[in-house]
Coordinates of C-alpha atoms and ligand atoms in Angstrom, one line a residue:
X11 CA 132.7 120.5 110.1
X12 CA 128.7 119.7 110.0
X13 CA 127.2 118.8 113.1
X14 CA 123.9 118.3 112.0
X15 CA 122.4 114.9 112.5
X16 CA 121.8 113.0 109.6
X17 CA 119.3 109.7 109.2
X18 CA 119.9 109.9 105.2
X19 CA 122.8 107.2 104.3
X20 CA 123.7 105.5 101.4
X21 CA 125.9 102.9 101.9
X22 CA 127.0 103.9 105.2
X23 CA 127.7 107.7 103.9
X24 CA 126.0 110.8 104.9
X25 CA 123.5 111.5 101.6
X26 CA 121.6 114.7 101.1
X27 CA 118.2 113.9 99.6
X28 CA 116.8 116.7 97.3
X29 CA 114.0 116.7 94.3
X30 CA 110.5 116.2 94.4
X31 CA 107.1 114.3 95.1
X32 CA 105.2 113.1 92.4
X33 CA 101.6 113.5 92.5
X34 CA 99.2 111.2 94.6
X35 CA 98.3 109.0 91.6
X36 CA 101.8 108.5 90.0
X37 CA 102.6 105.1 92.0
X38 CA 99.8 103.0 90.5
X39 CA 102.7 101.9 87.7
X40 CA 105.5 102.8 85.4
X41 CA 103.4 105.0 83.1
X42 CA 101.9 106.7 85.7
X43 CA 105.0 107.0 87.5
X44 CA 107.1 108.2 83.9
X45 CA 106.5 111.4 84.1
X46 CA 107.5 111.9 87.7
X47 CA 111.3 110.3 86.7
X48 CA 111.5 112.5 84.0
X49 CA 110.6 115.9 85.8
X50 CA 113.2 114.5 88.3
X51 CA 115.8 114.4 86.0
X52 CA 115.3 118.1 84.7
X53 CA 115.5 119.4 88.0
X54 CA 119.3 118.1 89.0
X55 CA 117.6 115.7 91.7
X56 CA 118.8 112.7 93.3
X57 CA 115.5 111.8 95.3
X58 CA 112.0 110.8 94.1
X59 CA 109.2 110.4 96.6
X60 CA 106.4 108.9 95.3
X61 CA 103.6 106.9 96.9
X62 CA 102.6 103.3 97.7
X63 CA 99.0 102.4 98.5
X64 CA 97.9 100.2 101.6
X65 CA 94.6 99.4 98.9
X66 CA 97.0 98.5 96.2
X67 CA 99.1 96.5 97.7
X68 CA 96.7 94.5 99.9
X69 CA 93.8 94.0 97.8
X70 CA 92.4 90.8 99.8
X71 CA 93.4 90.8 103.4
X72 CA 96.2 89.0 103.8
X73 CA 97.7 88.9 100.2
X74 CA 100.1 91.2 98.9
X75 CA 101.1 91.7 95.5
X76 CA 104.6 94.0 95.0
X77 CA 104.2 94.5 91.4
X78 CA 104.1 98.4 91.7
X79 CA 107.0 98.3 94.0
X80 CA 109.0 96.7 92.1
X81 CA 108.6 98.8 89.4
X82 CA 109.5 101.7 91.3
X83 CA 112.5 100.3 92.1
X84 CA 113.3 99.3 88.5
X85 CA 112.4 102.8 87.5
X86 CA 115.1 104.1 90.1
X87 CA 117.6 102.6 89.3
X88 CA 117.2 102.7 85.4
X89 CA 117.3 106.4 86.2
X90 CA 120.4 106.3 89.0
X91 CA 118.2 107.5 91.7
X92 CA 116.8 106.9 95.0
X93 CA 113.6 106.9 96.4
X94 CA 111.2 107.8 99.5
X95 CA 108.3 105.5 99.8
X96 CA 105.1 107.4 100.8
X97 CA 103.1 104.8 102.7
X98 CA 99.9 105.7 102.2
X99 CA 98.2 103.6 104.8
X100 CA 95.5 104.7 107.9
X101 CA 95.6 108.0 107.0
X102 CA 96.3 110.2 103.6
X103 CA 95.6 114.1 104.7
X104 CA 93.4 113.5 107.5
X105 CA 91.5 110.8 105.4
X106 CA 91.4 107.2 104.8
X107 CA 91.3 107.1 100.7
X108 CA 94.3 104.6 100.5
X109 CA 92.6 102.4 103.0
X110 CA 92.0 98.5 101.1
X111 CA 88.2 98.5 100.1
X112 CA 88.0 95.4 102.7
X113 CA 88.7 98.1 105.5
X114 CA 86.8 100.8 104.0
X115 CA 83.5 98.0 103.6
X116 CA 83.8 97.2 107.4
X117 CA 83.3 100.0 109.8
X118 CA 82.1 97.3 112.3
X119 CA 85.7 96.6 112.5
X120 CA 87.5 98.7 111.1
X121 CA 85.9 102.4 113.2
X122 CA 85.6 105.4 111.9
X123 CA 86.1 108.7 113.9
X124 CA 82.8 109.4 115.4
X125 CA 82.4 113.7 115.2
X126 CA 80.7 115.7 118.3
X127 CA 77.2 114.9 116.6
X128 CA 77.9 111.4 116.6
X129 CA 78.0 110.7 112.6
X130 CA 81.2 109.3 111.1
X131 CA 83.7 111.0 109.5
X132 CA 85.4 109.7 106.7
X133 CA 88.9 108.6 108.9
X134 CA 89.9 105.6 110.6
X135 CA 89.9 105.7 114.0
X136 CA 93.3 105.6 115.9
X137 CA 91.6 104.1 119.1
X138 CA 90.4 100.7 117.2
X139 CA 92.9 98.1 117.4
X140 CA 92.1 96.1 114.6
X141 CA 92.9 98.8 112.7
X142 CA 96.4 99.2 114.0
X143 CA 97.0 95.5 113.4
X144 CA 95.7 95.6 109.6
X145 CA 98.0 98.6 109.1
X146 CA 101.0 97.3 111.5
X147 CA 101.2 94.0 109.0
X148 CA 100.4 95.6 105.5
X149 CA 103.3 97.8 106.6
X150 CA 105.7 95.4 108.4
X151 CA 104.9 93.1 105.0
X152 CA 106.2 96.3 102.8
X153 CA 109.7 96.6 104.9
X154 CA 110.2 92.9 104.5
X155 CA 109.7 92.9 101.0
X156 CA 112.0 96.1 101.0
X157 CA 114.7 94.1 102.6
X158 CA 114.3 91.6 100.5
X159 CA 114.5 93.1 97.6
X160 CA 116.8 96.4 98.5
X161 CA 118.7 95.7 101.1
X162 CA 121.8 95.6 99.1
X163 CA 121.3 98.4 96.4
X164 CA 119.6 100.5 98.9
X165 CA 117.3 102.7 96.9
X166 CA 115.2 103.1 99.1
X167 CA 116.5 105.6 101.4
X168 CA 113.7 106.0 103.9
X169 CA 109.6 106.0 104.2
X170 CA 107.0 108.0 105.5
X171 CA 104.8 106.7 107.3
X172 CA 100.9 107.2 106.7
X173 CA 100.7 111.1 105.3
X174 CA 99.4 114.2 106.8
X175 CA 98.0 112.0 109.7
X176 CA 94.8 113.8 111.7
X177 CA 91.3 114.0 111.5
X178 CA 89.7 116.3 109.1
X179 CA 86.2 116.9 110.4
X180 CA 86.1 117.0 114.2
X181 CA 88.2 117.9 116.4
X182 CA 88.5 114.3 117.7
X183 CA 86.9 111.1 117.9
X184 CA 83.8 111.2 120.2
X185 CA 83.4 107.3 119.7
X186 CA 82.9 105.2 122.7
X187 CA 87.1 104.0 123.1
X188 CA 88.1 107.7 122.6
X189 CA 85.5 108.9 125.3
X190 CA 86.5 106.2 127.6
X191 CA 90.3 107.5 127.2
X192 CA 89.2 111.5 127.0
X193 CA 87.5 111.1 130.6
X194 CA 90.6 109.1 131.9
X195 CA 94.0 110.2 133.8
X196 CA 96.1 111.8 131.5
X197 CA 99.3 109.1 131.2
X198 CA 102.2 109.6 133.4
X199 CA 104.3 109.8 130.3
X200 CA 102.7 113.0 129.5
X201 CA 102.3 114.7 132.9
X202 CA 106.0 113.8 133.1
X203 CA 106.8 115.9 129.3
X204 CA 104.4 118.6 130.3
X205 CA 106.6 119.0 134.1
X206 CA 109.8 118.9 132.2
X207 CA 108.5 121.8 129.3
X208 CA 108.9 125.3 130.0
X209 CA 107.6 127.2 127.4
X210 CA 106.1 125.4 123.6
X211 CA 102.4 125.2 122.5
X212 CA 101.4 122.0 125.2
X213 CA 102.7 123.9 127.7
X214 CA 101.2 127.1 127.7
X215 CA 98.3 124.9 126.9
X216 CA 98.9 123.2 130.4
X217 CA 99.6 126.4 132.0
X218 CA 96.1 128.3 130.6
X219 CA 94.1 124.9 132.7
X220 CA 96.0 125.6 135.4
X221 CA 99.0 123.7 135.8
X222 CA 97.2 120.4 137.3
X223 CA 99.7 117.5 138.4
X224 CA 96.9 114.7 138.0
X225 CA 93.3 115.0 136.3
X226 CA 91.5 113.5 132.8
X227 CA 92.4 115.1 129.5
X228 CA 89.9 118.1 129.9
X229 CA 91.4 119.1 133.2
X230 CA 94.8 118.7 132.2
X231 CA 94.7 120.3 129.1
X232 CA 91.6 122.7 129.1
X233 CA 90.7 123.6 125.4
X234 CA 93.5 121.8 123.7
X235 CA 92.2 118.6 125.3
X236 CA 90.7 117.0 122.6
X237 CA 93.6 118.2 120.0
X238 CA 95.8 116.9 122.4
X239 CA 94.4 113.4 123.3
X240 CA 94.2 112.7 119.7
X241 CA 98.2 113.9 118.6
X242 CA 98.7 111.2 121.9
X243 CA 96.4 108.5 120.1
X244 CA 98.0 108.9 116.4
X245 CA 101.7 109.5 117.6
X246 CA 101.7 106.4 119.7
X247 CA 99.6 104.3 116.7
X248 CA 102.0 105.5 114.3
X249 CA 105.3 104.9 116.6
X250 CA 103.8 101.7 117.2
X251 CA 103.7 100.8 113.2
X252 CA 107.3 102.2 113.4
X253 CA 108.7 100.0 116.2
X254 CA 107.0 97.2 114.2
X255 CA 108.5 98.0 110.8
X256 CA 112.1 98.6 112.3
X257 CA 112.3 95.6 113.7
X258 CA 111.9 94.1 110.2
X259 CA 114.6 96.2 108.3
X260 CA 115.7 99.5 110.2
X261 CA 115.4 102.1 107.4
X262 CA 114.4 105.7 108.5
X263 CA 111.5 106.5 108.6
X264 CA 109.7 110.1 109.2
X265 CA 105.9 111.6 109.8
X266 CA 104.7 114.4 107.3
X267 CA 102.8 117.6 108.5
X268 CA 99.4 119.1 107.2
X269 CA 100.8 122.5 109.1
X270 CA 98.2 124.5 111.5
X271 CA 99.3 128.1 110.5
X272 CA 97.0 128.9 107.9
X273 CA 93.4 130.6 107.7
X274 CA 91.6 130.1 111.0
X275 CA 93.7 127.7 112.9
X276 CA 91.1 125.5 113.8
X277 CA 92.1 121.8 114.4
X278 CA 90.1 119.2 112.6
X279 CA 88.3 122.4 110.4
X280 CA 91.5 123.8 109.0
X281 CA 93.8 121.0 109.3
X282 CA 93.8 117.7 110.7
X283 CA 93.4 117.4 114.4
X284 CA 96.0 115.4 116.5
X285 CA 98.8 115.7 113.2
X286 CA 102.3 117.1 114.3
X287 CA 101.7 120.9 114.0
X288 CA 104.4 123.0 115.6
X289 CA 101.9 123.0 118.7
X290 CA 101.8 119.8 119.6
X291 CA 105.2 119.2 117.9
X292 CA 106.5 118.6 121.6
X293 CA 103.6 115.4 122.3
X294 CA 104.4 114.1 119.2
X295 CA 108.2 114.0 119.4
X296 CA 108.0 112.6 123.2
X297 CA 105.5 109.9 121.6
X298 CA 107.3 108.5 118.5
X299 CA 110.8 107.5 119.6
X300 CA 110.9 104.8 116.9
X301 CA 110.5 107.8 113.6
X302 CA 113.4 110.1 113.7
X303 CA 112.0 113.3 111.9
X304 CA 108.7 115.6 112.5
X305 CA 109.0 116.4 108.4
X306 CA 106.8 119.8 107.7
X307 CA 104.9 120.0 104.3
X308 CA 105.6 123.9 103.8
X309 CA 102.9 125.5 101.5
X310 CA 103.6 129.2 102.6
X311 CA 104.5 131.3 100.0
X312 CA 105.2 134.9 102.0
X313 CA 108.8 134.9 103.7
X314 CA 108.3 135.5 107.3
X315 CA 105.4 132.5 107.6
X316 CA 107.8 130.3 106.1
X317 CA 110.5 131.1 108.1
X318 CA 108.7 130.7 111.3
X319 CA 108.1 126.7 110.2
X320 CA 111.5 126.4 109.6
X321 CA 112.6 127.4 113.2
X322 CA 109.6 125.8 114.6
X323 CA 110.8 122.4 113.4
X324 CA 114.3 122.6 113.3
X325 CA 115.4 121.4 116.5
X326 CA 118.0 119.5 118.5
X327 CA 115.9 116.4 118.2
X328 CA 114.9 117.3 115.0
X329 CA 116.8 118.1 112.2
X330 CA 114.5 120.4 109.3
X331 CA 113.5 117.9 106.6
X332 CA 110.9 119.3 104.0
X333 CA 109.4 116.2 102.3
X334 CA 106.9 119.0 100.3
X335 CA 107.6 122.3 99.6
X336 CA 105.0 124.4 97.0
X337 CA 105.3 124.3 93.4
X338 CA 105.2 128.0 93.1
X339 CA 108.4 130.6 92.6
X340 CA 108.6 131.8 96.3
X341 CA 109.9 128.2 97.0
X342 CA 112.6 128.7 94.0
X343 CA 114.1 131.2 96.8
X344 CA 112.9 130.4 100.2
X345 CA 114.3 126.8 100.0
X346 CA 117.7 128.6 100.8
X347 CA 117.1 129.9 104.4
X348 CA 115.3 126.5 105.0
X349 CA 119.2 124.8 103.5
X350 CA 121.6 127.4 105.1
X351 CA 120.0 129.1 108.5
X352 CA 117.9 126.1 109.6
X353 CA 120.0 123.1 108.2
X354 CA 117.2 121.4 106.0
X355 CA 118.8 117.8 105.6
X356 CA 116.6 117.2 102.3
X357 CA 114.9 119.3 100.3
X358 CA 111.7 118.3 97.9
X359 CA 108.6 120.1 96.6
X360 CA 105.2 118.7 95.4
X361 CA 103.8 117.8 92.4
X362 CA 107.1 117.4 90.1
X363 CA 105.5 116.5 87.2
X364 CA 104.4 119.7 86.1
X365 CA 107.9 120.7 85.7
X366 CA 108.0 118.5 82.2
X367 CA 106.9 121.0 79.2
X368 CA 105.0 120.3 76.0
X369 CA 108.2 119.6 74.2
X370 CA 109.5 117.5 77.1
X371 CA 112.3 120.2 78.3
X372 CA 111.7 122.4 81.0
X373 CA 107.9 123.8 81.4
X374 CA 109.4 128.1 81.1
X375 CA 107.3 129.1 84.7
X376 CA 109.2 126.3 86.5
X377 CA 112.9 128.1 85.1
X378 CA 113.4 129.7 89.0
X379 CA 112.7 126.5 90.7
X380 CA 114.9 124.3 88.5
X381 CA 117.3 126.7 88.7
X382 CA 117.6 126.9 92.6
X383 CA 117.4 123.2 92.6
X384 CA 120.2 122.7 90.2
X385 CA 122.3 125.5 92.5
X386 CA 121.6 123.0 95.6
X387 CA 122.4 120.0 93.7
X388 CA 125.7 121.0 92.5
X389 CA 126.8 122.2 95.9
X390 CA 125.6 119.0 98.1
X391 CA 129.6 118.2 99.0
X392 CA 129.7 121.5 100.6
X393 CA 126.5 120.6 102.3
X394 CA 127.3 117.7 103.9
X395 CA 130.8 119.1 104.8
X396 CA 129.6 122.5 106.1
X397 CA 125.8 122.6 107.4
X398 CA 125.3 123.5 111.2
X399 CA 128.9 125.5 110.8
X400 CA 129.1 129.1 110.5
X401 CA 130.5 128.9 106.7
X402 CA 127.6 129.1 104.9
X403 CA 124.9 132.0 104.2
X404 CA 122.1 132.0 102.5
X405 CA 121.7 134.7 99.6
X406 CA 118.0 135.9 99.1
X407 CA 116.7 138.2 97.3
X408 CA 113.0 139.3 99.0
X409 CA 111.1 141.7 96.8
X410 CA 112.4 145.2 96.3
X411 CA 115.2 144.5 98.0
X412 CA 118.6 146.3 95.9
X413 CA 121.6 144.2 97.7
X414 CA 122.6 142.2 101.2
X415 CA 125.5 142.7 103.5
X416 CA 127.5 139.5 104.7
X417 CA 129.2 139.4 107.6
X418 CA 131.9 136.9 106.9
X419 CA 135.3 135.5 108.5
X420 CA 137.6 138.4 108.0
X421 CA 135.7 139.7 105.0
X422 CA 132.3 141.7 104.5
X423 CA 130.3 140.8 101.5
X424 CA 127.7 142.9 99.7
X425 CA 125.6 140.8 97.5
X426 CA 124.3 142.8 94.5
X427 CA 121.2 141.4 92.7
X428 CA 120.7 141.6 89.2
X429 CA 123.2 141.4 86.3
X430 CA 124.4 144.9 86.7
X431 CA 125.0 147.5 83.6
X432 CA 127.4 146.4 81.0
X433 CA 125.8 142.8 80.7
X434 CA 128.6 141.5 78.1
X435 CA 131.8 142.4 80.0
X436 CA 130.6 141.4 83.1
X437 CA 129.5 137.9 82.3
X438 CA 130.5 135.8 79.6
X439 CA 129.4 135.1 76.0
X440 CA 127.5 132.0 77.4
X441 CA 125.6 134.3 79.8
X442 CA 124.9 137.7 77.5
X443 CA 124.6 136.6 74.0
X444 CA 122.0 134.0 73.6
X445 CA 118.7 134.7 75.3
X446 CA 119.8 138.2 76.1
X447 CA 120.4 141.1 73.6
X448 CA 123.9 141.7 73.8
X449 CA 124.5 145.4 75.1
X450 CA 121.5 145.4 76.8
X451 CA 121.1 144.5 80.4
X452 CA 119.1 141.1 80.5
X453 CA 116.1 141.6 82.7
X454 CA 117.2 139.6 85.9
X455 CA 114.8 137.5 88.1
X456 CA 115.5 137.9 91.9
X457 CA 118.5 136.8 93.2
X458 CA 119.1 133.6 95.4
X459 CA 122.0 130.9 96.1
X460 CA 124.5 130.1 98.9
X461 CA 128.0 131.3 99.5
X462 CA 130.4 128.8 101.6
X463 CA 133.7 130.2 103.1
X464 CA 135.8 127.4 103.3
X465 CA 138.7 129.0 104.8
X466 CA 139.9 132.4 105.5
X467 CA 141.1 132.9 101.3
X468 CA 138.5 130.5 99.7
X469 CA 134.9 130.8 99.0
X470 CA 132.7 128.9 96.8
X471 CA 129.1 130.3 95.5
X472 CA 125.9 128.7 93.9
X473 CA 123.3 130.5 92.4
X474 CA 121.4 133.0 89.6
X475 CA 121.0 136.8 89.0
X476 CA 123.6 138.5 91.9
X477 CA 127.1 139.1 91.9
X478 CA 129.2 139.1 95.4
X479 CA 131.9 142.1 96.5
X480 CA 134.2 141.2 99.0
X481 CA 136.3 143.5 101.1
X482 CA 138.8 142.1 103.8
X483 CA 138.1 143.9 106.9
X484 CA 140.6 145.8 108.8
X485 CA 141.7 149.0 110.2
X486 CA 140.5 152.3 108.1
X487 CA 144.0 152.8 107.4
X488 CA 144.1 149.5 105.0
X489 CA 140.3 149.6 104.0
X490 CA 139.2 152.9 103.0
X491 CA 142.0 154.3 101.1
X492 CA 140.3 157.3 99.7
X493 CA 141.7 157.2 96.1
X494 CA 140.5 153.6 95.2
X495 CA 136.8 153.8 94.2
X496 CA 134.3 150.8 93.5
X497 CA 135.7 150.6 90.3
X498 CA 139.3 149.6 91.1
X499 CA 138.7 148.0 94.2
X500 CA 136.9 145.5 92.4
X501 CA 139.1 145.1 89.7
X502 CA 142.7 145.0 92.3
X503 CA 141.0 142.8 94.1
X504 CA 143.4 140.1 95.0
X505 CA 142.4 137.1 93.7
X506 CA 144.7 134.2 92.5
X507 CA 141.6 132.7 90.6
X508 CA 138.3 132.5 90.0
X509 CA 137.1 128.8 88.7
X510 CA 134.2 127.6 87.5
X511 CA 133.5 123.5 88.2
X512 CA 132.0 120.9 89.6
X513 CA 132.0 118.0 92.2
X514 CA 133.2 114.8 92.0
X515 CA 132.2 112.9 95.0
X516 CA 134.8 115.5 97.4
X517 CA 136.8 117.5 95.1
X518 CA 136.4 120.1 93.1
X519 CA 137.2 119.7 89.3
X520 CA 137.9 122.9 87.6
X521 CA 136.1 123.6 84.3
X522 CA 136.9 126.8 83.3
X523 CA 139.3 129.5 84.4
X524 CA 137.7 133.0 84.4
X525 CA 140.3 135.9 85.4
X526 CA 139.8 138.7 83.1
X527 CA 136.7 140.8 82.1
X528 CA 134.1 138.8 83.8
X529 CA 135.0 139.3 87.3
X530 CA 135.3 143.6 86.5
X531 CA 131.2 143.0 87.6
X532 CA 131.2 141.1 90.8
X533 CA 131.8 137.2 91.1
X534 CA 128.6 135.9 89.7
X535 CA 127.5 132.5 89.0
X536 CA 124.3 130.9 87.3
X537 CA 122.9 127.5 87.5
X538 CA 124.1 125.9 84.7
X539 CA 127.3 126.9 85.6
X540 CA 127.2 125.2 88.8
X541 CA 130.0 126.1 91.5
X542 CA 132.2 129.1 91.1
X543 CA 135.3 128.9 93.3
X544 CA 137.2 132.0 94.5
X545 CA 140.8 132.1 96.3
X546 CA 142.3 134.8 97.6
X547 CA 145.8 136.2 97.8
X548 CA 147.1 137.7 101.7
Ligands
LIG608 C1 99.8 117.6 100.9 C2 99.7 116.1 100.7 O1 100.6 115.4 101.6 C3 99.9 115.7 99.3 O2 99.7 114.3 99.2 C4 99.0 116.4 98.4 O3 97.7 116.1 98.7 C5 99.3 117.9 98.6 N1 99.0 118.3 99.9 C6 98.4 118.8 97.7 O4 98.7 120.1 97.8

């Protein structure tokens, strides 16, 4: 059974979020936000995130108005889902646009990062104080309010605090409270992590300056210094609004990623200085015991890039949650080996909205993605029941690639992409006669789903566009007897039944029985006809 670690509940029950983020400007109010519920819908989802604005909410100091909140919540529940508040406070991708124009007006009080030519940048500083206090109440007032008005229901399901917190624009604060700290002893706290570390991004950092034991950020940490002090400054500013907020109504709450590893790398040029990249992903998890996830936004579209985020985040103390994933098609089948090899415990991709055609349906480009996402959605009981075990394997077809060999609890499994020749027989008249010409093999997009071996004679699959063979293993004596070809070992397999259904809360409800020509081709399943379960005969 699952293992994994799971800060999503609903009413005291593990819940698996999955769905999308609406844009930035689809919190203001209900027709803004419309759209956002709709797309949400269409794509099988149980989870909108959506934003709430520090500048909205606190348009005078001190006086809050929770009309767009409410809404939100109104919306939600109209539509039977839950909901991720994005608190869009201090920072909003290594900016300060959702700051209130009362903090924006007063950079007296309120500082802004100073850059190494002493002009300021367009962030708030995470060294001024007043700033944290502004921030700490506008935020503790929203969990209040929350608890107020949510407790019970419990739509609300967690927040993110701030988004994409760093500093665009330098590579930290050169101001004179950042100074003061940057020529200062490193804290104990952190000589302490780095003594404990041996390998990771801070140490090696540590290592390159020469391993001191005592010494100001620059001798500590050499290059990385300035990085480094400021993932320090944010991580404990943020885990300080956390603390805060907690202590008001304890829901969970997690800290987005503008990830590093793209174009030149450079913190502060390329991505926000100080923000939780996989680098300093160790500084930031030793400085925010009060937020339970370190939540990547993953934009990379080529396999092996995105797979590296996955295991750079997924860890022990960490459990993979991807709060934005990209629109685009290579998500529609990486979002797999984030869900079965690296235990994603949520799953959502940006900018939902453009998933809504003209006509209202389904926009056509956003087909693959829906589909995967309806393939997720119908299999979350299996989720919940079997992440972190060895039963579950991810099916992905990468480009140009014909089939993939599972290596499975007393089977093997070959994974064949594509629909295969004789498209009618193979399928059924639901799958072969209306968008495909019948006789004619449908032109099959790449292949992608999960397969979960629930015991030694029962699997269930989720899925589009592949069709699984499975072969017991055993000695050559049983397994390779020379006059059964393909053809008839596919056909004698020994199934008792293959089901097509659905689940209601834990068990699976049986919708159709398929035991005749449309298993001669593989088992195969498609979205729409959500979980195929197979049992086997000894
Ligand atoms: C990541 C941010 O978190 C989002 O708010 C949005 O700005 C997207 N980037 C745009 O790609």
């Amino acid at each position: 059974m699952s293992s994994i670690c799971r800060p999503f509940t609903v009413q005291g029950k593990p819940f698996f979020p999955l769905g999308g983020q609406s844009r930035n400007s689809s919190g203001y109010n209900r027709a803004e936000a419309e759209t956002a519920f709709k797309a949400l819908k269409l794509l099988h989802g149980n989870t909108l995130e959506i934003p709430v604005y520090w500048e909205q909410v606190e348009p005078e100091e001190g006086t809050f108005d929770w009309a767009s909140v409410d809404t939100l919540l109104a919306m939600a529940r109209e539509n039977d889902v839950h909901l991720v508040l994005l608190w869009f406070g201090t920072w909003k991708n290594g900016c300060m646009e959702y700051a209130p124009a009362w903090v924006k007006r007063d950079p007296e009080r309120f500082w802004r990062v100073i850059n190494p030519y002493g002009n300021r940048v367009w962030v708030l500083s995470s060294h001024c104080e007043a700033t944290r206090q502004a921030d700490e109440k506008a935020f503790c007032a929203l969990l209040a309010h929350l608890k107020e008005q949510d407790a019970q229901q419990q739509t609300v399901i967690a927040v993110q605090i701030e988004n994409e917190p760093g500093i665009l624009g330098s590579d930290r604060d050169y101001g004179e409270a950042a100074e003061a700290m940057f020529q200062s002893p490193v804290p104990e706290g952190v000589l302490g992590l780095l003594q404990g570390l041996s390998s990771g991004g801070i140490w090696e950092a540590w290592q390159e300056a020469g391993g001191r034991q005592a010494g100001n950020w620059p001798e500590v940490l050499g290059a990385r210094a300035g990085e480094l002090m400021t993932a320090y400054s944010i991580a404990r500013y943020i885990d300080s609004l956390a603390e805060a907020g907690r202590a008001v109504y304890d829901l969970p709450l997690y800290v987005n990623v503008w990830l590093g590893e793209a174009g030149w790398r450079a913190p502060g040029g390329t991505y926000p200085s100080g923000g939780a990249v996989s680098f300093a992903l160790d500084l930031w998890k030793w400085a925010t015991p009060h937020i339970d996830l370190i939540a990547p936004d993953i934009y990379i579209a080529d396999a092996d890039g995105y797979r590296a985020i996955c295991e750079a985040y997924a860890r022990p103390d960490n459990p993979l949650f991807v709060p934005e994933s990209a629109p685009g098609s290579s998500n529609a089948w990486h979002m797999f080996h984030a869900i079965a090899n690296t235990s994603a415990i949520g799953y959502h991709f940006f900018a939902i909205e453009h998933l809504v055609g003209p006509d209202g349906g389904v926009n056509p480009p956003a087909a693959d993605i829906v589909g995967s996402f309806h393939a997720v959605a119908s299999a979350i009981p299996l989720l919940l029941r079997y992440q972190g075990t060895d039963r579950i394997h991810a099916v992905m077809q990468l480009e140009g690639q014909g089939d993939q060999y599972l290596d499975l609890d007393g089977w093997t499994g070959v994974v064949r992409f594509g629909y295969g020749g004789v498209s009618y027989a193979g399928m059924d008249w639901r799958h072969t006669a209306a968008d495909r010409a019948l006789f004619q093999a449908p032109k099959a997009p790449r292949g992608r789903g999960l397969i979960f071996q629930e015991s030694e004679d029962t699997f269930y699959l989720v899925g589009a566009a592949y069709r699984l063979g499975l072969r017991r293993k055993g000695p050559a004596s049983q397994t390779m007897d020379p006059t059964q070809g393909d053809f008839l070992r596919e056909r004698q397999a020994p199934f008792i039944s293959i089901d097509e259904g659905h689940f209601e809360g834990d068990t699976f409800v049986v919708d159709r029985r398929r035991n005749g020509d449309e298993r001669d081709n593989g088992i195969w399943v498609e979205p729409d006809v959500q979980v195929v379960r197979v049992i086997f005969a000894k």
